[in-house]
CSV table of C-alpha atoms and ligand atoms in Angstrom, one decimal:
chain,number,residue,atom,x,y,z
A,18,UNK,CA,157.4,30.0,123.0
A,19,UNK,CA,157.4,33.4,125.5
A,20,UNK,CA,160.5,32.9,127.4
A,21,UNK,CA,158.8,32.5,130.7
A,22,UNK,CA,157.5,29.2,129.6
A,23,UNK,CA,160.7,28.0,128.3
A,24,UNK,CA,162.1,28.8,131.4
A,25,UNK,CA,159.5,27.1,133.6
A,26,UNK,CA,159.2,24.4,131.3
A,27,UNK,CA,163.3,24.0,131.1
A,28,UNK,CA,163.4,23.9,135.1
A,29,UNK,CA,160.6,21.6,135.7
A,30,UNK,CA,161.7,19.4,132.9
A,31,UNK,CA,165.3,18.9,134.4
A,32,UNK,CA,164.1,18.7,138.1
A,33,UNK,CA,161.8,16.0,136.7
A,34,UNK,CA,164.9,14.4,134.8
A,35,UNK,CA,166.5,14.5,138.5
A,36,UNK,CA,163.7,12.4,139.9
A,37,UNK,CA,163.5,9.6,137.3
A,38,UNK,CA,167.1,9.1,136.9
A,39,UNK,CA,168.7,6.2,139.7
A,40,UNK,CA,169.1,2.8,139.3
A,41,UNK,CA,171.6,0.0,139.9
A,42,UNK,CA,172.1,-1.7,143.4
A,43,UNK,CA,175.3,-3.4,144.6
A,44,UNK,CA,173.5,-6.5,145.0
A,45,UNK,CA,171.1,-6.9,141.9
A,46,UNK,CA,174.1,-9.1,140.2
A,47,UNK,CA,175.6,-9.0,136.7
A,48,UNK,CA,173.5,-7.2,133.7
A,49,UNK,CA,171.5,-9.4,131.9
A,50,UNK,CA,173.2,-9.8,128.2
A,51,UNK,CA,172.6,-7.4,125.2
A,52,UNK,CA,171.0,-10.2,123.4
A,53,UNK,CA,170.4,-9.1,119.2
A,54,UNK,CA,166.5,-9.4,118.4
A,55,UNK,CA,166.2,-12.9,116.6
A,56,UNK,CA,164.6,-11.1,113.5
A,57,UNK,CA,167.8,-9.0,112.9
A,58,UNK,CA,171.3,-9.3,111.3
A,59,UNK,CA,173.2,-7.1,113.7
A,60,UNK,CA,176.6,-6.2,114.4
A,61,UNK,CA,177.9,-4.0,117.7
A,62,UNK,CA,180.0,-0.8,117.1
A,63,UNK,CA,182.5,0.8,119.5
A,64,UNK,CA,182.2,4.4,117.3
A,65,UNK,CA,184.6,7.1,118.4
A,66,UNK,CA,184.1,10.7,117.7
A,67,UNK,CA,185.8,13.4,118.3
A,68,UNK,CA,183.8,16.5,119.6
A,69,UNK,CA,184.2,20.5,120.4
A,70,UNK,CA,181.4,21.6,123.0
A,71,UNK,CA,181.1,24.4,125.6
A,72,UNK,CA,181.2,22.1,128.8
A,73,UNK,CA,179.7,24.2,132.2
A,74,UNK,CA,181.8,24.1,135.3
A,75,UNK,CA,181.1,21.9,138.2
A,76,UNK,CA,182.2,24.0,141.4
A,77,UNK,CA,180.8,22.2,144.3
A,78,UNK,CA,183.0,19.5,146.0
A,79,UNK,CA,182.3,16.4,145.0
A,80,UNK,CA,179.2,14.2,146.6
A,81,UNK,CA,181.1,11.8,150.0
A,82,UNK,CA,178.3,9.9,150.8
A,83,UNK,CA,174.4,9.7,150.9
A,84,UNK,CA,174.2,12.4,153.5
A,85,UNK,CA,175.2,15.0,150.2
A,86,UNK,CA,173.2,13.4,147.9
A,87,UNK,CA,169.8,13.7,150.1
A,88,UNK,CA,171.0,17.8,150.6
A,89,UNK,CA,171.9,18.2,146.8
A,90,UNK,CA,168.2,17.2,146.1
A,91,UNK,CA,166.9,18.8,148.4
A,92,UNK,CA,168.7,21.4,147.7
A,93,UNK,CA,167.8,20.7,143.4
A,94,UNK,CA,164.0,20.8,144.7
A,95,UNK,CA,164.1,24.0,146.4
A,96,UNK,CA,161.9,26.7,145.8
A,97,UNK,CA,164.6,29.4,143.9
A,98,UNK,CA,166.9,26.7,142.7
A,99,UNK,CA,168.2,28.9,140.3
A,100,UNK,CA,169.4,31.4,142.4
A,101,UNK,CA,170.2,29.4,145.8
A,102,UNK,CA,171.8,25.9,144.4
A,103,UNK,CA,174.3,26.8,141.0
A,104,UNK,CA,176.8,23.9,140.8
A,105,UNK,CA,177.2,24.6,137.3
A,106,UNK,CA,179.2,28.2,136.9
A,107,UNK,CA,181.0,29.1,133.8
A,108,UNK,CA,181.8,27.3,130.9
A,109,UNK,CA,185.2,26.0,128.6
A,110,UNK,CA,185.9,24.7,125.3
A,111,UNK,CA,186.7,20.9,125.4
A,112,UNK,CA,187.3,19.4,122.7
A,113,UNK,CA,187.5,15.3,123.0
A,114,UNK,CA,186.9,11.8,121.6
A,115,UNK,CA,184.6,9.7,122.8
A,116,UNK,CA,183.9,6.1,122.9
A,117,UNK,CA,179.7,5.0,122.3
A,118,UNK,CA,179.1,1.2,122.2
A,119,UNK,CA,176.3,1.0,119.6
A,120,UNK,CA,174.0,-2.1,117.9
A,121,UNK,CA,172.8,-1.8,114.0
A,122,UNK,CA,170.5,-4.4,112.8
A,123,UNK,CA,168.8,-4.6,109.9
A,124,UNK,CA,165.9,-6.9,109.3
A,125,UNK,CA,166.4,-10.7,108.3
A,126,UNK,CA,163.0,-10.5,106.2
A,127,UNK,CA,163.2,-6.9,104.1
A,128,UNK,CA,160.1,-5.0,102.8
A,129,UNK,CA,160.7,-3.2,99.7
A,130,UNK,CA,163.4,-1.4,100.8
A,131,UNK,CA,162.2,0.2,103.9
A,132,UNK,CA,165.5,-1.4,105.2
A,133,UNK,CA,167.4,1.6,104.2
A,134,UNK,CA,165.5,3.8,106.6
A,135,UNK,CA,167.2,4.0,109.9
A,136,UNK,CA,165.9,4.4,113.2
A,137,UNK,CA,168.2,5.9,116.1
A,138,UNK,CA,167.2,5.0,119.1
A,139,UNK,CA,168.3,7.2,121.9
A,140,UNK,CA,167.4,5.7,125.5
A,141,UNK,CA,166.7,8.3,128.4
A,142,UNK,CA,168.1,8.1,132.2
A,143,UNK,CA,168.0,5.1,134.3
A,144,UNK,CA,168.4,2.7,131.5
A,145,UNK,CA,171.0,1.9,128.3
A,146,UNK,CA,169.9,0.9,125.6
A,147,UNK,CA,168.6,-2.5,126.2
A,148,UNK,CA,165.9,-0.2,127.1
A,149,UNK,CA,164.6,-0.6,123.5
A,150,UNK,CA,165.9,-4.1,122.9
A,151,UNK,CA,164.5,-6.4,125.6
A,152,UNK,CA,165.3,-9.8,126.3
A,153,UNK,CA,162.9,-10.5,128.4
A,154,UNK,CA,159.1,-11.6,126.5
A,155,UNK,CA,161.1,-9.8,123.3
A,156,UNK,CA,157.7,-10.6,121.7
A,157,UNK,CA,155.8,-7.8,123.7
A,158,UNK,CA,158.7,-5.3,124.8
A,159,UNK,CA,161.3,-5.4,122.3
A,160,UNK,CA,160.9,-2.1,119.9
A,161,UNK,CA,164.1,-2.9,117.9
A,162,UNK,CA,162.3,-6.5,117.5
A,163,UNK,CA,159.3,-4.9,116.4
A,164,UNK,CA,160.5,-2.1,114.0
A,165,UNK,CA,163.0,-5.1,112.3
A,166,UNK,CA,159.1,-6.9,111.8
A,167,UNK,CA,158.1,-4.2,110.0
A,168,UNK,CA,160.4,-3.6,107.7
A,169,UNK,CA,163.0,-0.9,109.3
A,170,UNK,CA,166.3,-0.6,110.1
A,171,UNK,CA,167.5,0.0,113.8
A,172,UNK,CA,170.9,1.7,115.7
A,173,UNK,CA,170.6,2.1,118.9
A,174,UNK,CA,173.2,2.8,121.3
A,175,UNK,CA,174.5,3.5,125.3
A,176,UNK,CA,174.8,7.2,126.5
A,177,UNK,CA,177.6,8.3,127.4
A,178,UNK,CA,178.6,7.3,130.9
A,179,UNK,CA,176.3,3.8,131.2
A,180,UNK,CA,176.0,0.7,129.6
A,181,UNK,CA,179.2,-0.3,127.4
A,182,UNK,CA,180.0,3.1,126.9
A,183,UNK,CA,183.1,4.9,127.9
A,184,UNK,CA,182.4,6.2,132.1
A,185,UNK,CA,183.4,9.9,132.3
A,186,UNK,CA,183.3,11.8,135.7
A,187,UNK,CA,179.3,12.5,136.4
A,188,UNK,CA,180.7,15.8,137.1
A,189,UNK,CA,181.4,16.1,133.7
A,190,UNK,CA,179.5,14.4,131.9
A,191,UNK,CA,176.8,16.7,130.0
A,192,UNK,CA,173.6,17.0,127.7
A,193,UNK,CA,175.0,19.2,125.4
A,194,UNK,CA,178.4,16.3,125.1
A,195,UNK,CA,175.7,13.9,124.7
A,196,UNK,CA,173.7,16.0,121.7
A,197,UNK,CA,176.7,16.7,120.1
A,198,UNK,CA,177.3,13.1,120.0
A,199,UNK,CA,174.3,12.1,118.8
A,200,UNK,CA,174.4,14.7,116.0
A,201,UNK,CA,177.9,13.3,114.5
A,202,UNK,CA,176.0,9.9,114.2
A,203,UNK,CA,173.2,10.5,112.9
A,204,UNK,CA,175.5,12.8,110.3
A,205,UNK,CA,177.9,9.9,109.7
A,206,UNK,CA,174.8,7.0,109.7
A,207,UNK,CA,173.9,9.6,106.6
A,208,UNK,CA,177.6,9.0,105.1
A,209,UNK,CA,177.2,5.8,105.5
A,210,UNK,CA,179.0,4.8,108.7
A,211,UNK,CA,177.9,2.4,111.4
A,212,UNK,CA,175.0,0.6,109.3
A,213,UNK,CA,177.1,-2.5,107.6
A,214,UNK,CA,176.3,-2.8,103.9
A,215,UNK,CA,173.1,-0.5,104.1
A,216,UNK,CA,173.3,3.1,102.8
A,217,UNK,CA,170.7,4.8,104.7
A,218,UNK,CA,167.8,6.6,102.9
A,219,UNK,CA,166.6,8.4,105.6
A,220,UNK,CA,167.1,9.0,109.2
A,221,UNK,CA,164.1,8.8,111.9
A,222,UNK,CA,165.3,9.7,115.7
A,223,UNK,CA,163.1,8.1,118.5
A,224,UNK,CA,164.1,9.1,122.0
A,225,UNK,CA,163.0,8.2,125.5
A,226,UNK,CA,162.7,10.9,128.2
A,227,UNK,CA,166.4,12.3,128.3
A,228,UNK,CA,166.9,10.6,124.8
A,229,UNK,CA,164.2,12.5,123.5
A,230,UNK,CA,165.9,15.8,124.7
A,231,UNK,CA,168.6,15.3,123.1
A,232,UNK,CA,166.8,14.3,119.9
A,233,UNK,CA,165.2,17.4,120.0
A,234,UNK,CA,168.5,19.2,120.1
A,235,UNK,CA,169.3,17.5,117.3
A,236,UNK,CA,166.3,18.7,115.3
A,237,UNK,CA,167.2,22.2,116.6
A,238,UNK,CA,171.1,22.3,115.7
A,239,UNK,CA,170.6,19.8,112.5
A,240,UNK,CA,167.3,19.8,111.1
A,241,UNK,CA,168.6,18.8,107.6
A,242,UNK,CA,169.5,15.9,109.6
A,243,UNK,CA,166.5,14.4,110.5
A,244,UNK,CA,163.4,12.9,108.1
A,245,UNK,CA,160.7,12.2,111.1
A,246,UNK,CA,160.9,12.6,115.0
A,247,UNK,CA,159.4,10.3,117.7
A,248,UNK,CA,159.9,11.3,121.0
A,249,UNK,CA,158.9,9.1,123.8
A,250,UNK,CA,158.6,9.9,127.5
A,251,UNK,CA,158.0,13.1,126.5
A,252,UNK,CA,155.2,16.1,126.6
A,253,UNK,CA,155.2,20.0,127.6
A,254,UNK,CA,153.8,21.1,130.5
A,255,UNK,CA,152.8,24.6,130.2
A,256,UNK,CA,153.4,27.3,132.7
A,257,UNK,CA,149.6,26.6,134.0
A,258,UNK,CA,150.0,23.1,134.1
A,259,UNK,CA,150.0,22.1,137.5
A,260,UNK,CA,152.3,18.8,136.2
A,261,UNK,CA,155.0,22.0,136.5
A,262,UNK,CA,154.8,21.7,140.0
A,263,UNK,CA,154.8,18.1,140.2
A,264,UNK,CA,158.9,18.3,139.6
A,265,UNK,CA,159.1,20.1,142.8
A,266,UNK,CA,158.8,17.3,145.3
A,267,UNK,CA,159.7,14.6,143.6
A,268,UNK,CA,163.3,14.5,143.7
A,269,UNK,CA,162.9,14.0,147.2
A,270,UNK,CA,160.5,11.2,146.9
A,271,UNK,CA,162.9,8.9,144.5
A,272,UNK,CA,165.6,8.0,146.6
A,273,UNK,CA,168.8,8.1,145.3
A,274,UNK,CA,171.3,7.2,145.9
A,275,UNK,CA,175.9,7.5,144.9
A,276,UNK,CA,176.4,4.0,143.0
A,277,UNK,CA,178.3,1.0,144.5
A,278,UNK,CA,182.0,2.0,145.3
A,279,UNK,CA,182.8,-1.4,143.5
A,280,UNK,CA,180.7,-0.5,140.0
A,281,UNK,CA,183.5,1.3,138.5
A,282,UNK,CA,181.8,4.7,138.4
A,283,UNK,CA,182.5,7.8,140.7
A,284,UNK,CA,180.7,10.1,143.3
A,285,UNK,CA,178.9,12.0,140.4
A,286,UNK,CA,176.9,9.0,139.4
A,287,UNK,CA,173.8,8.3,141.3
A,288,UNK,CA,171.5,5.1,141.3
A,289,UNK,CA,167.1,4.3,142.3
A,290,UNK,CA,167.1,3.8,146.2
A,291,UNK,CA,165.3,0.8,145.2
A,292,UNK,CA,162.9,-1.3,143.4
A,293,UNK,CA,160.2,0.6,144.5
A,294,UNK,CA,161.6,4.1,143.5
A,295,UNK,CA,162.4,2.7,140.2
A,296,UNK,CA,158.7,1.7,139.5
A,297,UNK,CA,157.1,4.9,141.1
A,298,UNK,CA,159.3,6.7,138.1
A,299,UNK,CA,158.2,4.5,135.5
A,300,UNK,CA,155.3,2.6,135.9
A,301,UNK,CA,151.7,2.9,137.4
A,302,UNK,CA,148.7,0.5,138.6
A,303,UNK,CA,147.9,-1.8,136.8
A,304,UNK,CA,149.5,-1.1,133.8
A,305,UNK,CA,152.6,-3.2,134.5
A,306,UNK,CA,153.4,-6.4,135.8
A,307,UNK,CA,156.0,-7.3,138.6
A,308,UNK,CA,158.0,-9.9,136.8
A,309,UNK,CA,158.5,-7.1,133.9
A,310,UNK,CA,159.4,-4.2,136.5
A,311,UNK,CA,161.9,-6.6,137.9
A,312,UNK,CA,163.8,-7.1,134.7
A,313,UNK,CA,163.5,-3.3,133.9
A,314,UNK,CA,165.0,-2.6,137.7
A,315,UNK,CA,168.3,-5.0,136.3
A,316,UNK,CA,168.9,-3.8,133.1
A,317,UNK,CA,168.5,0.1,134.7
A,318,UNK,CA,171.9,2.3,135.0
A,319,UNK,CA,172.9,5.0,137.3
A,320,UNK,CA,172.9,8.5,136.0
A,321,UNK,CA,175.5,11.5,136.2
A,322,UNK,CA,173.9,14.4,138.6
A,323,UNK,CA,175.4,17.5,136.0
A,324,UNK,CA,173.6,15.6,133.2
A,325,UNK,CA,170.3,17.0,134.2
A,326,UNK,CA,171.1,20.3,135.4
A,327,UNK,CA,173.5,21.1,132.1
A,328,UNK,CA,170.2,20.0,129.9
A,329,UNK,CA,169.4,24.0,130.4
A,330,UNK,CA,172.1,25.0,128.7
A,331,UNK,CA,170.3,22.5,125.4
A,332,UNK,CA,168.0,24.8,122.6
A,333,UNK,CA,164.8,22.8,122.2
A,334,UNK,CA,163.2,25.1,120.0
A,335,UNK,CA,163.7,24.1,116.8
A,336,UNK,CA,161.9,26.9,114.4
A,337,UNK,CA,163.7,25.2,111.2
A,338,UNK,CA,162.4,22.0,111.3
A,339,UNK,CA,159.8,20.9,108.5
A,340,UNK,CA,159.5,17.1,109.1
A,341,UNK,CA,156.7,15.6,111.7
A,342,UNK,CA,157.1,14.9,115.3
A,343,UNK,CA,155.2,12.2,117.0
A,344,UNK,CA,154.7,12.9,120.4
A,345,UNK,CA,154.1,9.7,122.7
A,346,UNK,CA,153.7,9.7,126.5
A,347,UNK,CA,152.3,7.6,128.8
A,348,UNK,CA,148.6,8.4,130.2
A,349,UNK,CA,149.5,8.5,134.0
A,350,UNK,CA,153.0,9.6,133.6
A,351,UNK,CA,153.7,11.4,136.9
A,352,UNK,CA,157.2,13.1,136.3
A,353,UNK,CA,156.2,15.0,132.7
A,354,UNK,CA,152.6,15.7,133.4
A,355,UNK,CA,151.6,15.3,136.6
A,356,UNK,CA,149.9,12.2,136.0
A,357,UNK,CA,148.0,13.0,133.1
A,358,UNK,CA,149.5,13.3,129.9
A,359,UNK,CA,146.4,13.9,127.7
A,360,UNK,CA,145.8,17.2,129.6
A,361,UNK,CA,149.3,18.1,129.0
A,362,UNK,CA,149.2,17.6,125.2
A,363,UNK,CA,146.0,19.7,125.1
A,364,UNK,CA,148.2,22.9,126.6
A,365,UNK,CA,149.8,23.1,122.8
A,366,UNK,CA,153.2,23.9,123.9
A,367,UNK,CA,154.1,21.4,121.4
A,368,UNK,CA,153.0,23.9,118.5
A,369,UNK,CA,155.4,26.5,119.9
A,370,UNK,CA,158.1,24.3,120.0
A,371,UNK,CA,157.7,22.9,116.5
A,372,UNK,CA,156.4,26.1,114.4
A,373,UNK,CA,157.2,24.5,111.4
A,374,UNK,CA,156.6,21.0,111.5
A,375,UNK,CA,154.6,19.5,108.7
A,376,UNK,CA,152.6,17.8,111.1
A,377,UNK,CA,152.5,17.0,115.4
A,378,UNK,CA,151.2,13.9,116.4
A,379,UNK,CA,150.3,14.0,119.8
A,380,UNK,CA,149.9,10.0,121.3
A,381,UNK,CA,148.5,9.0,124.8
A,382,UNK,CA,149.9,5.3,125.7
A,383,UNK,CA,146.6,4.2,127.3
A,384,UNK,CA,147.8,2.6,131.6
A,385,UNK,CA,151.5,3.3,130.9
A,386,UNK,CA,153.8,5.8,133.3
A,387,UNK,CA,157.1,6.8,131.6
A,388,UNK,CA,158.8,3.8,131.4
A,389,UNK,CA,156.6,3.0,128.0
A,390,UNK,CA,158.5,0.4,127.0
A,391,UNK,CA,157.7,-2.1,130.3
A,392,UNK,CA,154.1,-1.1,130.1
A,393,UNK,CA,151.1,-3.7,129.1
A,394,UNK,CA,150.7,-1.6,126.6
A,395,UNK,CA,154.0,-1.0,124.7
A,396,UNK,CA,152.8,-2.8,121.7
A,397,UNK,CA,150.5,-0.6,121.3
A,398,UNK,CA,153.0,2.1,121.1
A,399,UNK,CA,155.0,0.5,118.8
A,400,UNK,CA,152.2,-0.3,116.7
A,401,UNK,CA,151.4,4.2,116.8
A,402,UNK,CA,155.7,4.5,115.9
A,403,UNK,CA,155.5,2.2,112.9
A,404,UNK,CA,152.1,3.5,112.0
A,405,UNK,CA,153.5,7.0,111.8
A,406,UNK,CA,156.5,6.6,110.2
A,407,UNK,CA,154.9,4.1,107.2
A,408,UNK,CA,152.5,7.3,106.5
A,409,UNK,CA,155.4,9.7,107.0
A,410,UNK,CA,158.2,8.7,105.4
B,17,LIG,C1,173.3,22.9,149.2
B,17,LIG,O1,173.1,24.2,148.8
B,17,LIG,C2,173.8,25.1,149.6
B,17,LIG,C3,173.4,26.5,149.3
B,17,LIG,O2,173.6,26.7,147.9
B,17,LIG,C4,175.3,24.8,149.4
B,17,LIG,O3,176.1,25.7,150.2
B,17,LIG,C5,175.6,23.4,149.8
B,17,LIG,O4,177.0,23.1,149.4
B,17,LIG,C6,174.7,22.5,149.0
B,17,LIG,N1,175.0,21.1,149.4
B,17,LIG,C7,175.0,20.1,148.5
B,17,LIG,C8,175.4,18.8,149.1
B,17,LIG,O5,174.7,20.2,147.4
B,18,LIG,C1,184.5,28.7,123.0
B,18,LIG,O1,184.6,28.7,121.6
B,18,LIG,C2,183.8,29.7,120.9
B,18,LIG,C3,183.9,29.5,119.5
B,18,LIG,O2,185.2,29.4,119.0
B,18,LIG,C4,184.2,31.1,121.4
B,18,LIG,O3,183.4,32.1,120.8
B,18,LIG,C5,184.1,31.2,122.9
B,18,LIG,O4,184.6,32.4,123.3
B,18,LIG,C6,184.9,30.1,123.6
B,18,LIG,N1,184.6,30.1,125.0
B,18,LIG,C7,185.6,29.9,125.9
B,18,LIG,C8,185.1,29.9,127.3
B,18,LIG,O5,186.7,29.7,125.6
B,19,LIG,C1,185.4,4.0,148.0
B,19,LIG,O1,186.7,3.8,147.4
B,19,LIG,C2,187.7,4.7,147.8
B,19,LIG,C3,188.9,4.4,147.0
B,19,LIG,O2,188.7,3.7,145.8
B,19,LIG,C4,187.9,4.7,149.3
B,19,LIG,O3,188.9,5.6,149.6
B,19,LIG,C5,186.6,4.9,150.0
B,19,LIG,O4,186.8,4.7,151.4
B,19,LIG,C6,185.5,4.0,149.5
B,19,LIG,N1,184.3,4.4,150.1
B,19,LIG,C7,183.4,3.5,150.7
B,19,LIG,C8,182.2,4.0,151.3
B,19,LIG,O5,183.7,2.3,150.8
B,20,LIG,C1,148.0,25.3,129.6
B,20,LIG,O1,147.5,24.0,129.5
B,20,LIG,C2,146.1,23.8,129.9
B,20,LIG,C3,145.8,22.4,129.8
B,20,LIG,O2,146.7,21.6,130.5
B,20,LIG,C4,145.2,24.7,129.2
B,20,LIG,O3,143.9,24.5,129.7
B,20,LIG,C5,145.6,26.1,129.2
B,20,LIG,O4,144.9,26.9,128.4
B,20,LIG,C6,147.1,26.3,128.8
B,20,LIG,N1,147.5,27.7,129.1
B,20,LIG,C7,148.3,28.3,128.3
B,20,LIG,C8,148.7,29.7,128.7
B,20,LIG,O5,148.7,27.9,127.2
């Protein structure tokens, strides 16, 4: 891809990151539990990995209050954000453990050995991973459920910073930490590790939004590493694409907000204003219902502000990798494409990206926004994943 597009593409992308992020308030009451999908035999990891990455710099002072925030995105939303707003200045080697709380299951009913393909499930900003492991109406928005039902084996874990993973600074906390992360486990799922008694065959990544970003990286730094890609919440605006505009003024429409002083995280974690910003990120008329968006709202996480603008600093391209990518976004998805993901996937960028892939699926989840998952239509999705890998893999 010229480097223009990247460029474009990159900044949009991470401005758009910026608007779906928030969640959490102080009053929505404890998390719902990270119930196991009834069709699995699953066991919960606390994995710790030591990592070496090249960290970027926060220089600004920290965020006091709201007052900040609303000036740091407007400032993110700007028109020359590169050159006016640069938080992130220079870099240093850290090298570091980390803690990740993680869930394997594999399924209580095999199917000739599909078991021993593993799925790794990377959830994007806003949620953790109960993102793909509902407990509410498991039946119609439970992917770990539904993958277990057809035969396949599931790990999917917290990002770093939400959920029952370790909190580091949001200051600190980075895309290329998190893609390094997810690279030494889908390396040591490979060896064996974090699976219980199954020896994986092969590896499939599915991400969501930021957790497809980060797959990609993966696919870019590892490609040996990975047998099939599904990346959800995701397309590529081109640099024609009005949806690379779209990025612009959002940020300013969700309203974020700095998490509760009493949730245990710091100033560099921000949350959704609301209920209402949370489903104008992820959702869209009719294609939801309110009891669902409710339960998305209090399973959703807050989100670290240098995660999005370090994503930059990520290679997407990956020119090496020979496996398929399914592409799946959601029809009316505002923050990737505007509000119309079909148009999006007919730009191409996708080829460009993927150069080598044996094949690139490109899937339109008909009413959803890009929250999949919590649409009326996310078996339908599901039913597209498990159709793709059962004919890839
Ligand atoms: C907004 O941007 C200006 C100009 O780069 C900078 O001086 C200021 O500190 C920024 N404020 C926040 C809260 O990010
Ligand atoms: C980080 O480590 C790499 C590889 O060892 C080295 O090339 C680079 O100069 C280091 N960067 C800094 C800022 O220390
Ligand atoms: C947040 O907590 C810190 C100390 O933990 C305190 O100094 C500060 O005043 C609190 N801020 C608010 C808005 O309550
Ligand atoms: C960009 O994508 C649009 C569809 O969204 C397409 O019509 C156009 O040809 C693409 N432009 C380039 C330069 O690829």
């Amino acid at each position: 891809m010229r480097p223009t597009t990247y460029n474009t593409f990159l900044v949009a992308l991470f401005l758009s990151q910026f608007a779906s992020s928030i969640p959490i308030q102080p009053s929505r009451g404890p998390d719902p539990g990270y119930a196991h999908p009834s069709n699995g035999i699953c066991a919960d990891y606390t994995i710790k990995e030591e990592i070496t990455t090249t960290n970027q710099i926060w220089v600004y002072p920290p965020l006091a209050n709201d007052f900040d925030v609303a000036q740091a995105l407007a400032n993110i939303s700007s028109k020359e954000p590169s050159t006016g707003y640069q938080p992130l200045s220079g870099v240093v080697n850290v090298t570091k453990t980390y803690e990740i709380a993680g869930t394997f299951c594999t399924p209580k009913e095999k199917k000739g050995g599909k078991e021993t393909i593993v799925l790794v499930a990377t959830h994007g900003v806003g949620y953790d991973r109960r993102y793909w492991a509902s407990s509410y109406m498991p039946e119609q928005y439970n992917f770990a459920q539904y993958a277990l039902e057809s035969g396949y084996s599931i790990f999917y874990y917290d990002r770093l910073g939400v959920g029952k993973s370790e909190r580091i600074s949001g200051y600190d906390n980075q895309a290329i930490i998190q893609a390094a992360l997810l690279t030494k486990i889908t390396e040591a799922i490979h060896n064996g590790a974090y699976t219980s008694d199954i020896k994986a065959s092969k590896v499939a990544l599915v991400g969501h939004s930021f957790g497809s970003i980060l797959s990609s990286a993966v696919t870019s730094d590892r490609p040996d590493l990975v047998d099939a890609l599904v990346l959800t919440g995701w397309a590529y605006p081109n640099d024609t694409d009005p949806a690379a505009f779209a990025p612009v003024f959002t940020p300013t429409v969700f309203a974020s907000r700095l998490v509760s002083n009493t949730s245990g995280y710091g100033t560099g974690y921000l949350d959704f204003g609301d209920i209402y910003a949370h489903v104008q990120a992820f959702m869209h008329q009719p294609g939801y219902d309110i009891a669902t968006a409710k339960y998305a709202y209090s399973i959703s996480q807050p989100y670290g502000i240098a995660e999005f603008l370090s994503g930059r600093a990520l290679n997407l391209q990956a020119a090496d990798y020979k496996g398929s990518v399914l592409l799946a976004a959601g029809k009316y998805d505002v923050l990737l494409c505007g509000g119309d993901c079909a148009d999006t996937f007919e730009g191409g960028v996708q080829d460009m990206v993927y150069p080598s892939a044996s094949k690139i699926e490109p899937y339109v989840q008909p009413g959803a926004g890009h929250g999949g998952n919590f649409g009326t239509t996310a078996l339908e999705l599901y039913k597209t994943i498990v159709e793709f890998l059962d004919s890839e893999l």
